Tab-separated table of C-alpha atoms in Angstrom:
chain	number	residue	atom	x	y	z
Q	1	UNK	CA	-25.998	5.324	13.566
Q	2	UNK	CA	-22.814	3.698	12.364
Q	3	UNK	CA	-19.708	5.548	11.230
Q	4	UNK	CA	-18.633	5.989	7.622
Q	5	UNK	CA	-16.218	3.207	6.830
Q	6	UNK	CA	-13.256	2.686	4.530
Q	7	UNK	CA	-13.909	0.120	1.803
Q	8	UNK	CA	-11.048	-1.925	0.341
Q	9	UNK	CA	-11.262	-3.455	-3.118
Q	10	UNK	CA	-11.166	-7.243	-3.178
Q	11	UNK	CA	-7.870	-8.697	-4.414
Q	12	UNK	CA	-7.191	-12.278	-5.561
Q	13	UNK	CA	-5.531	-14.460	-2.971
Q	14	UNK	CA	-1.845	-15.183	-3.667
Q	15	UNK	CA	-1.052	-18.689	-4.903
Q	16	UNK	CA	2.287	-20.004	-3.584
Q	17	UNK	CA	4.558	-21.964	-5.875
Q	18	UNK	CA	4.240	-25.766	-5.623
Q	19	UNK	CA	6.612	-27.262	-3.091
Q	20	UNK	CA	7.398	-23.967	-1.413
Q	21	UNK	CA	8.328	-24.397	2.252
Q	22	UNK	CA	5.596	-23.292	4.660
Q	23	UNK	CA	7.764	-20.675	6.377
Q	24	UNK	CA	8.752	-19.147	3.031
Q	25	UNK	CA	5.134	-19.150	1.858
Q	26	UNK	CA	4.117	-17.359	5.056
Q	27	UNK	CA	6.856	-14.769	4.569
Q	28	UNK	CA	5.737	-14.121	1.010
Q	29	UNK	CA	2.080	-13.726	2.010
Q	30	UNK	CA	2.918	-11.358	4.842
Q	31	UNK	CA	5.410	-9.329	2.833
Q	32	UNK	CA	3.939	-9.252	-0.676
Q	33	UNK	CA	2.140	-5.959	-0.079
Q	34	UNK	CA	5.007	-4.261	1.743
Q	35	UNK	CA	7.388	-1.755	0.162
Q	36	UNK	CA	11.109	-2.392	0.065
Q	37	UNK	CA	12.624	-0.643	3.052
Q	38	UNK	CA	14.593	2.441	2.069
Q	39	UNK	CA	12.134	3.336	-0.685
Q	40	UNK	CA	11.337	6.992	-1.328
Q	41	UNK	CA	7.540	6.819	-1.545
Q	42	UNK	CA	5.999	9.761	-3.396
Q	43	UNK	CA	2.432	11.031	-3.189
Q	44	UNK	CA	0.595	13.671	-5.184
Q	45	UNK	CA	-2.861	15.258	-5.169
Q	46	UNK	CA	-4.812	14.936	-8.399
Q	47	UNK	CA	-6.246	18.192	-9.661
Q	48	UNK	CA	-6.460	18.232	-13.452
Q	49	UNK	CA	-9.550	19.194	-15.426
Q	50	UNK	CA	-10.085	15.570	-16.462
Q	51	UNK	CA	-9.612	14.158	-12.956
Q	52	UNK	CA	-13.231	13.149	-12.507
Q	53	UNK	CA	-15.305	9.994	-12.428
Q	54	UNK	CA	-18.945	8.954	-12.308
Q	55	UNK	CA	-20.219	7.261	-9.160
Q	56	UNK	CA	-23.723	6.272	-8.063
Q	57	UNK	CA	-25.321	8.596	-5.531
Q	58	UNK	CA	-25.577	6.795	-2.153
Q	59	UNK	CA	-29.042	5.428	-1.514
Q	60	UNK	CA	-30.372	6.196	-5.011
Q	61	UNK	CA	-27.939	4.603	-7.446
Q	62	UNK	CA	-28.322	7.554	-9.837
Q	63	UNK	CA	-25.003	8.403	-11.542
Q	64	UNK	CA	-23.195	11.616	-10.714
Q	65	UNK	CA	-19.906	12.959	-12.064
Q	66	UNK	CA	-17.608	14.349	-9.422
Q	67	UNK	CA	-14.202	15.984	-9.339
Q	68	UNK	CA	-11.247	14.477	-7.518
Q	69	UNK	CA	-9.905	17.896	-6.533
Q	70	UNK	CA	-9.818	18.556	-2.802
Q	71	UNK	CA	-9.700	21.804	-0.896
Q	72	UNK	CA	-6.438	23.206	0.424
Q	73	UNK	CA	-7.659	22.510	3.963
Q	74	UNK	CA	-8.261	18.813	3.218
Q	75	UNK	CA	-4.900	18.461	1.507
Q	76	UNK	CA	-3.231	19.971	4.563
Q	77	UNK	CA	-4.855	17.315	6.768
Q	78	UNK	CA	-3.427	14.569	4.543
Q	79	UNK	CA	0.012	16.197	4.466
Q	80	UNK	CA	0.011	16.422	8.253
Q	81	UNK	CA	-0.880	12.727	8.543
Q	82	UNK	CA	1.889	11.706	6.156
Q	83	UNK	CA	4.275	13.709	8.382
Q	84	UNK	CA	3.021	11.889	11.470
Q	85	UNK	CA	3.766	8.480	9.957
Q	86	UNK	CA	7.141	9.679	8.610
Q	87	UNK	CA	8.147	11.253	11.942
Q	88	UNK	CA	8.024	7.837	13.590
Q	89	UNK	CA	11.461	7.424	12.023
Q	90	UNK	CA	10.430	4.632	9.644
Q	91	UNK	CA	12.774	3.581	6.853
Q	92	UNK	CA	10.525	5.004	4.133
Q	93	UNK	CA	10.731	8.596	2.957
Q	94	UNK	CA	7.256	10.020	2.288
Q	95	UNK	CA	7.534	12.947	-0.081
Q	96	UNK	CA	4.954	15.056	-1.923
Q	97	UNK	CA	5.468	15.651	-5.652
Q	98	UNK	CA	3.426	17.559	-8.222
Q	99	UNK	CA	3.958	15.266	-11.211
Q	100	UNK	CA	1.678	12.221	-11.071
Q	101	UNK	CA	4.152	10.244	-13.196
Q	102	UNK	CA	6.592	10.408	-10.270
Q	103	UNK	CA	4.044	9.404	-7.622
Q	104	UNK	CA	3.350	5.876	-6.434
Q	105	UNK	CA	0.376	7.228	-4.432
Q	106	UNK	CA	-2.172	9.467	-6.207
Q	107	UNK	CA	-4.856	11.024	-4.046
Q	108	UNK	CA	-8.341	12.264	-4.902
Q	109	UNK	CA	-11.228	13.746	-2.914
Q	110	UNK	CA	-14.436	12.620	-4.602
Q	111	UNK	CA	-17.543	12.810	-2.398
Q	112	UNK	CA	-19.831	9.829	-2.728
Q	113	UNK	CA	-17.052	7.416	-3.705
Q	114	UNK	CA	-16.140	6.475	-0.145
Q	115	UNK	CA	-12.746	6.585	1.495
Q	116	UNK	CA	-10.328	3.878	0.433
Q	117	UNK	CA	-6.742	3.130	-0.540
Q	118	UNK	CA	-4.752	0.545	-2.413
Q	119	UNK	CA	-2.859	-1.600	0.091
Q	120	UNK	CA	0.922	-1.247	-0.094
Q	121	UNK	CA	2.404	-2.225	-3.455
Q	122	UNK	CA	-1.055	-2.840	-4.941
Q	123	UNK	CA	-0.819	0.873	-5.787
Q	124	UNK	CA	1.677	-0.029	-8.520
Q	125	UNK	CA	-1.075	-1.854	-10.433
Q	126	UNK	CA	-3.121	1.331	-10.789
Q	127	UNK	CA	-2.804	3.428	-13.952
Q	128	UNK	CA	-1.099	6.822	-13.764
Q	129	UNK	CA	-4.348	8.662	-14.469
Q	130	UNK	CA	-6.304	6.978	-11.702
Q	131	UNK	CA	-6.384	7.274	-7.944
Q	132	UNK	CA	-4.701	4.930	-5.512
Q	133	UNK	CA	-6.442	6.674	-2.587
Q	134	UNK	CA	-9.705	8.593	-2.225
Q	135	UNK	CA	-11.327	10.595	0.550
Q	136	UNK	CA	-15.090	10.676	0.192
Q	137	UNK	CA	-15.992	12.999	3.047
Q	138	UNK	CA	-14.704	16.142	4.742
Q	139	UNK	CA	-11.436	15.456	6.566
Q	140	UNK	CA	-11.630	18.778	8.399
Q	141	UNK	CA	-14.727	17.682	10.340
Q	142	UNK	CA	-14.177	16.683	13.999
Q	143	UNK	CA	-12.676	13.214	14.309
Q	144	UNK	CA	-12.100	12.741	10.572
Q	145	UNK	CA	-8.327	13.202	10.697
Q	146	UNK	CA	-8.309	9.546	11.706
Q	147	UNK	CA	-9.594	8.687	8.223
Q	148	UNK	CA	-6.410	10.090	6.664
Q	149	UNK	CA	-4.161	8.260	9.144
Q	150	UNK	CA	-6.116	5.062	8.413
Q	151	UNK	CA	-5.787	5.318	4.613
Q	152	UNK	CA	-2.065	6.045	4.821
Q	153	UNK	CA	-1.788	2.945	7.014
Q	154	UNK	CA	-3.306	0.971	4.141
Q	155	UNK	CA	-0.849	2.594	1.712
Q	156	UNK	CA	1.987	1.372	3.964
Q	157	UNK	CA	0.607	-2.177	3.831
Q	158	UNK	CA	-1.684	-2.449	6.874
Q	159	UNK	CA	-5.044	-4.236	6.785
Q	160	UNK	CA	-8.172	-3.855	8.931
Q	161	UNK	CA	-7.515	-4.743	12.546
Q	162	UNK	CA	-11.023	-6.041	13.346
Q	163	UNK	CA	-10.464	-8.733	10.683
Q	164	UNK	CA	-7.448	-10.119	12.516
Q	165	UNK	CA	-7.896	-13.827	13.310
Q	166	UNK	CA	-6.449	-13.034	16.740
Q	167	UNK	CA	-9.313	-10.665	17.610
Q	168	UNK	CA	-11.712	-13.378	18.712
Q	169	UNK	CA	-14.703	-11.259	17.660
Q	170	UNK	CA	-18.018	-13.081	17.355
Q	171	UNK	CA	-20.364	-10.982	15.228
Q	172	UNK	CA	-24.124	-10.845	14.976
Q	173	UNK	CA	-23.759	-11.285	11.212
Q	174	UNK	CA	-27.261	-10.235	10.176
Q	175	UNK	CA	-27.146	-7.171	12.408
Q	176	UNK	CA	-23.856	-6.165	10.743
Q	177	UNK	CA	-25.295	-6.630	7.245
Q	178	UNK	CA	-28.380	-4.589	8.144
Q	179	UNK	CA	-26.350	-1.786	9.745
Q	180	UNK	CA	-23.996	-1.398	6.779
Q	181	UNK	CA	-26.803	-1.611	4.205
Q	182	UNK	CA	-28.250	1.665	5.515
Q	183	UNK	CA	-26.886	5.202	5.513
Q	184	UNK	CA	-24.240	6.471	5.326
Q	185	UNK	CA	-22.449	3.446	3.812
Q	186	UNK	CA	-25.119	1.677	1.683
Q	187	UNK	CA	-22.928	-1.416	1.365
Q	188	UNK	CA	-23.853	-4.686	-0.319
Q	189	UNK	CA	-23.573	-7.919	1.657
Q	190	UNK	CA	-20.470	-8.830	-0.369
Q	191	UNK	CA	-18.711	-5.567	0.496
Q	192	UNK	CA	-19.663	-5.888	4.173
Q	193	UNK	CA	-18.330	-9.425	4.325
Q	194	UNK	CA	-15.054	-8.483	2.613
Q	195	UNK	CA	-14.373	-5.440	4.823
Q	196	UNK	CA	-15.763	-6.566	8.187
Q	197	UNK	CA	-16.803	-10.192	8.660
Q	198	UNK	CA	-14.084	-11.967	6.670
Q	199	UNK	CA	-11.159	-13.180	8.777
Q	200	UNK	CA	-7.630	-12.619	7.527
Q	201	UNK	CA	-5.058	-15.378	7.509
Q	202	UNK	CA	-2.623	-15.158	10.384
Q	203	UNK	CA	0.181	-14.266	7.958
Q	204	UNK	CA	-1.788	-11.248	6.692
Q	205	UNK	CA	-2.567	-9.750	10.098
Q	206	UNK	CA	-0.821	-6.571	11.205
Q	207	UNK	CA	0.497	-8.314	14.306
Q	208	UNK	CA	0.163	-11.482	16.408
Q	209	UNK	CA	-2.106	-9.774	18.951
Q	210	UNK	CA	-5.372	-7.920	18.291
Q	211	UNK	CA	-5.119	-4.205	18.985
Q	212	UNK	CA	-8.568	-2.622	19.551
Q	213	UNK	CA	-6.853	0.794	19.848
Q	214	UNK	CA	-5.299	0.597	16.372
Q	215	UNK	CA	-5.867	3.307	13.776
Q	216	UNK	CA	-6.785	0.382	11.491
Q	217	UNK	CA	-9.666	-0.633	13.782
Q	218	UNK	CA	-13.175	0.482	12.821
Q	219	UNK	CA	-15.445	1.949	15.494
Q	220	UNK	CA	-18.640	-0.062	15.946
Q	221	UNK	CA	-21.947	0.846	17.606
Q	222	UNK	CA	-23.661	-1.400	20.133
Q	223	UNK	CA	-25.534	-4.476	18.979
Q	224	UNK	CA	-23.049	-5.799	16.392
Q	225	UNK	CA	-20.467	-7.644	18.532
Q	226	UNK	CA	-21.581	-10.635	20.624
Q	227	UNK	CA	-18.142	-11.535	22.020
Q	228	UNK	CA	-15.958	-10.347	23.741
Q	229	UNK	CA	-18.766	-9.365	26.076
Q	230	UNK	CA	-17.333	-5.963	27.041
Q	231	UNK	CA	-17.620	-4.817	23.404
Q	232	UNK	CA	-21.331	-5.561	23.123
Q	233	UNK	CA	-21.982	-1.918	23.903
Q	234	UNK	CA	-19.679	-0.830	21.086
Q	235	UNK	CA	-16.020	-0.568	20.151
Q	236	UNK	CA	-14.540	2.920	20.101
Q	237	UNK	CA	-10.847	3.246	19.132
Q	238	UNK	CA	-9.352	6.701	19.804
Q	239	UNK	CA	-8.519	7.489	16.152
Q	240	UNK	CA	-4.784	7.932	16.771
Q	241	UNK	CA	-1.693	5.823	16.108
Q	242	UNK	CA	-1.444	3.184	18.811
Q	243	UNK	CA	1.752	1.704	20.198
Q	244	UNK	CA	1.149	-1.437	18.094
Q	245	UNK	CA	0.650	0.662	14.935
Q	246	UNK	CA	4.027	2.290	15.508
Q	247	UNK	CA	5.636	-1.088	16.244
Q	248	UNK	CA	4.237	-2.484	12.988
Q	249	UNK	CA	5.629	0.408	10.955
Q	250	UNK	CA	9.073	0.207	12.568
Q	251	UNK	CA	9.191	-3.586	12.329
Q	252	UNK	CA	8.568	-3.582	8.577
Q	253	UNK	CA	10.423	-0.345	7.892
Q	254	UNK	CA	13.293	-0.057	10.373
Q	255	UNK	CA	15.192	3.240	10.291
Q	256	UNK	CA	17.848	3.517	7.621
Q	257	UNK	CA	20.241	6.220	6.553
Q	258	UNK	CA	19.849	8.083	3.302
Q	259	UNK	CA	20.827	6.029	0.243
Q	260	UNK	CA	24.599	5.850	0.004
Q	261	UNK	CA	26.796	5.897	-3.065
Q	262	UNK	CA	26.279	3.215	-5.690
Q	263	UNK	CA	28.655	0.289	-5.276
Q	264	UNK	CA	29.371	-2.740	-7.469
Q	265	UNK	CA	28.078	-6.184	-6.603
Q	266	UNK	CA	30.333	-8.130	-4.303
Q	267	UNK	CA	28.272	-11.094	-3.111
Q	268	UNK	CA	26.186	-11.560	-6.266
Q	269	UNK	CA	27.924	-11.461	-9.666
Q	270	UNK	CA	25.513	-10.061	-12.235
Q	271	UNK	CA	27.970	-9.697	-15.070
Q	272	UNK	CA	27.534	-5.918	-14.902
Q	273	UNK	CA	29.906	-3.464	-13.321
Q	274	UNK	CA	29.365	0.177	-12.413
Q	275	UNK	CA	28.834	2.223	-15.553
Q	276	UNK	CA	28.635	-0.818	-17.839
Q	277	UNK	CA	25.737	-0.966	-20.254
Q	278	UNK	CA	23.001	-3.525	-19.882
Q	279	UNK	CA	21.904	-5.463	-22.938
Q	280	UNK	CA	18.771	-3.461	-23.641
Q	281	UNK	CA	18.275	-0.492	-25.935
Q	282	UNK	CA	14.621	0.522	-25.800
Q	283	UNK	CA	12.535	3.599	-26.440
Q	284	UNK	CA	9.581	4.446	-24.184
Q	285	UNK	CA	7.059	3.012	-23.730
Q	286	UNK	CA	8.305	-0.388	-24.895
Q	287	UNK	CA	8.479	-3.172	-22.340
Q	288	UNK	CA	11.171	-5.838	-22.557
Q	289	UNK	CA	12.299	-8.728	-20.399
Q	290	UNK	CA	15.780	-8.419	-18.986
Q	291	UNK	CA	17.433	-11.177	-16.933
Q	292	UNK	CA	19.603	-9.541	-14.317
Q	293	UNK	CA	21.443	-12.627	-13.137
Q	294	UNK	CA	21.614	-16.249	-12.049
Q	295	UNK	CA	21.758	-16.975	-8.342
Q	296	UNK	CA	22.388	-20.716	-8.109
Q	297	UNK	CA	19.880	-22.446	-5.835
Q	298	UNK	CA	19.294	-19.460	-3.550
Q	299	UNK	CA	15.988	-17.700	-3.008
Q	300	UNK	CA	16.426	-14.160	-4.301
Q	301	UNK	CA	14.643	-10.837	-4.144
Q	302	UNK	CA	15.408	-8.490	-7.029
Q	303	UNK	CA	14.380	-4.838	-6.999
Q	304	UNK	CA	14.944	-2.193	-9.667
Q	305	UNK	CA	14.965	1.488	-8.816
Q	306	UNK	CA	14.937	4.393	-11.242
Q	307	UNK	CA	17.405	7.033	-10.158
Q	308	UNK	CA	16.011	10.582	-10.121
Q	309	UNK	CA	17.963	13.522	-8.708
Q	310	UNK	CA	20.442	11.125	-7.178
Q	311	UNK	CA	17.729	9.218	-5.259
Q	312	UNK	CA	16.692	5.640	-6.197
Q	313	UNK	CA	12.895	5.482	-6.633
Q	314	UNK	CA	11.116	2.133	-6.534
Q	315	UNK	CA	10.202	0.864	-10.007
Q	316	UNK	CA	9.544	-2.871	-9.788
Q	317	UNK	CA	10.402	-5.795	-7.542
Q	318	UNK	CA	10.228	-9.561	-7.703
Q	319	UNK	CA	10.649	-12.365	-5.191
Q	320	UNK	CA	11.161	-15.635	-7.021
Q	321	UNK	CA	10.127	-17.630	-3.952
Q	322	UNK	CA	12.898	-20.147	-4.536
Q	323	UNK	CA	11.188	-21.444	-7.676
Q	324	UNK	CA	13.676	-20.252	-10.273
Q	325	UNK	CA	17.419	-19.926	-10.706
Q	326	UNK	CA	16.917	-16.784	-12.769
Q	327	UNK	CA	15.210	-13.541	-11.834
Q	328	UNK	CA	13.558	-11.998	-14.874
Q	329	UNK	CA	12.113	-8.529	-14.467
Q	330	UNK	CA	9.516	-6.937	-16.715
Q	331	UNK	CA	9.623	-3.155	-16.493
Q	332	UNK	CA	9.348	-0.007	-18.578
Q	333	UNK	CA	12.852	1.275	-19.196
Q	334	UNK	CA	13.165	4.824	-20.515
Q	335	UNK	CA	15.966	5.888	-22.797
Q	336	UNK	CA	18.609	8.015	-21.115
Q	337	UNK	CA	17.639	7.236	-17.529
Q	338	UNK	CA	19.771	5.532	-14.910
Q	339	UNK	CA	18.571	2.432	-13.054
Q	340	UNK	CA	19.752	0.703	-9.878
Q	341	UNK	CA	19.512	-3.076	-9.513
Q	342	UNK	CA	19.569	-4.569	-6.020
Q	343	UNK	CA	19.540	-8.222	-5.029
Q	344	UNK	CA	19.245	-9.931	-1.645
Q	345	UNK	CA	19.799	-13.662	-1.160
Q	346	UNK	CA	17.785	-15.416	1.536
Q	347	UNK	CA	20.271	-18.235	2.015
Q	348	UNK	CA	23.243	-16.077	2.953
Q	349	UNK	CA	21.590	-12.671	3.323
Q	350	UNK	CA	24.190	-11.418	0.922
Q	351	UNK	CA	23.333	-8.240	-0.905
Q	352	UNK	CA	24.679	-6.247	-3.790
Q	353	UNK	CA	23.944	-3.267	-5.945
Q	354	UNK	CA	24.979	-1.944	-9.312
Q	355	UNK	CA	23.930	0.892	-11.578
Q	356	UNK	CA	23.224	0.646	-15.297
Q	357	UNK	CA	22.318	3.267	-17.871
Q	358	UNK	CA	19.575	2.664	-20.398
Q	359	UNK	CA	20.872	4.245	-23.626
């Protein structure tokens, strides 16, 4: 009998700007889901009275309403797994908060809804009252801690390892469809194809070499893999962070110090100095466009952080891909809060930072 598998929602493929150089397009595809290094990434556990949803019962399709509230023991498993990723020394801070409005990652425990997570910054597209991650079975059962490590890997931007184009796996497609259609997964052919049989582009893969020991690798029973021959009897990753998993995390999120003091722009003139007002005066929840600057012909990445308790928290980011001289950011600015604007230029790798107050 096959294992219970994580199921990722299908996302539209990115469309590069016309005329974009191939190496820049590859960088954008590989990095679009990744967080800006140095981000303080917050997670919370959903537990309100209205934190419920209706899902079909596996195998029957009959609807059932279930709560997203998990037990203290399951939450402790997830906390411990966040600590394990954080203790690698990556350049992201992973902190638990109680207020969902402060959390980029919102976690539920609804049985019957599978285990899944938004991938990287896709979590920012999810409404504040919905989950970005769910655990659909008991994480305290033997071997299930790996499920939490796996979902946090997705939240950090990692995809399924068995879908790497470098894996060289030849599947018995119909055997895979039949296996996943039965218990405990009850997957459609479309879901099976998207999560198992579909090959990623090389730019999307977690690394240039397939890692069958990765925490992002599914276990598979015998009879599903035709090649490589030595996996015909099954593929059984250990359920722990592999050396390649750790290398991935440290490559994308190299260690950084705590955020330093705010400094004015030096390499990129934005027309704003420290403490100067920006040209917006908005009340929540209005959304306005605000052009933060003109960067000549350089490719630019612009990121806005909202400063809370002296710590910049990721709000919105944009990479113009070299298609525009202006970087225009759409974001929800709240009266009385302080925001940090950061820019990096690809051409010179210049960088700058300034702080503005939204009055």
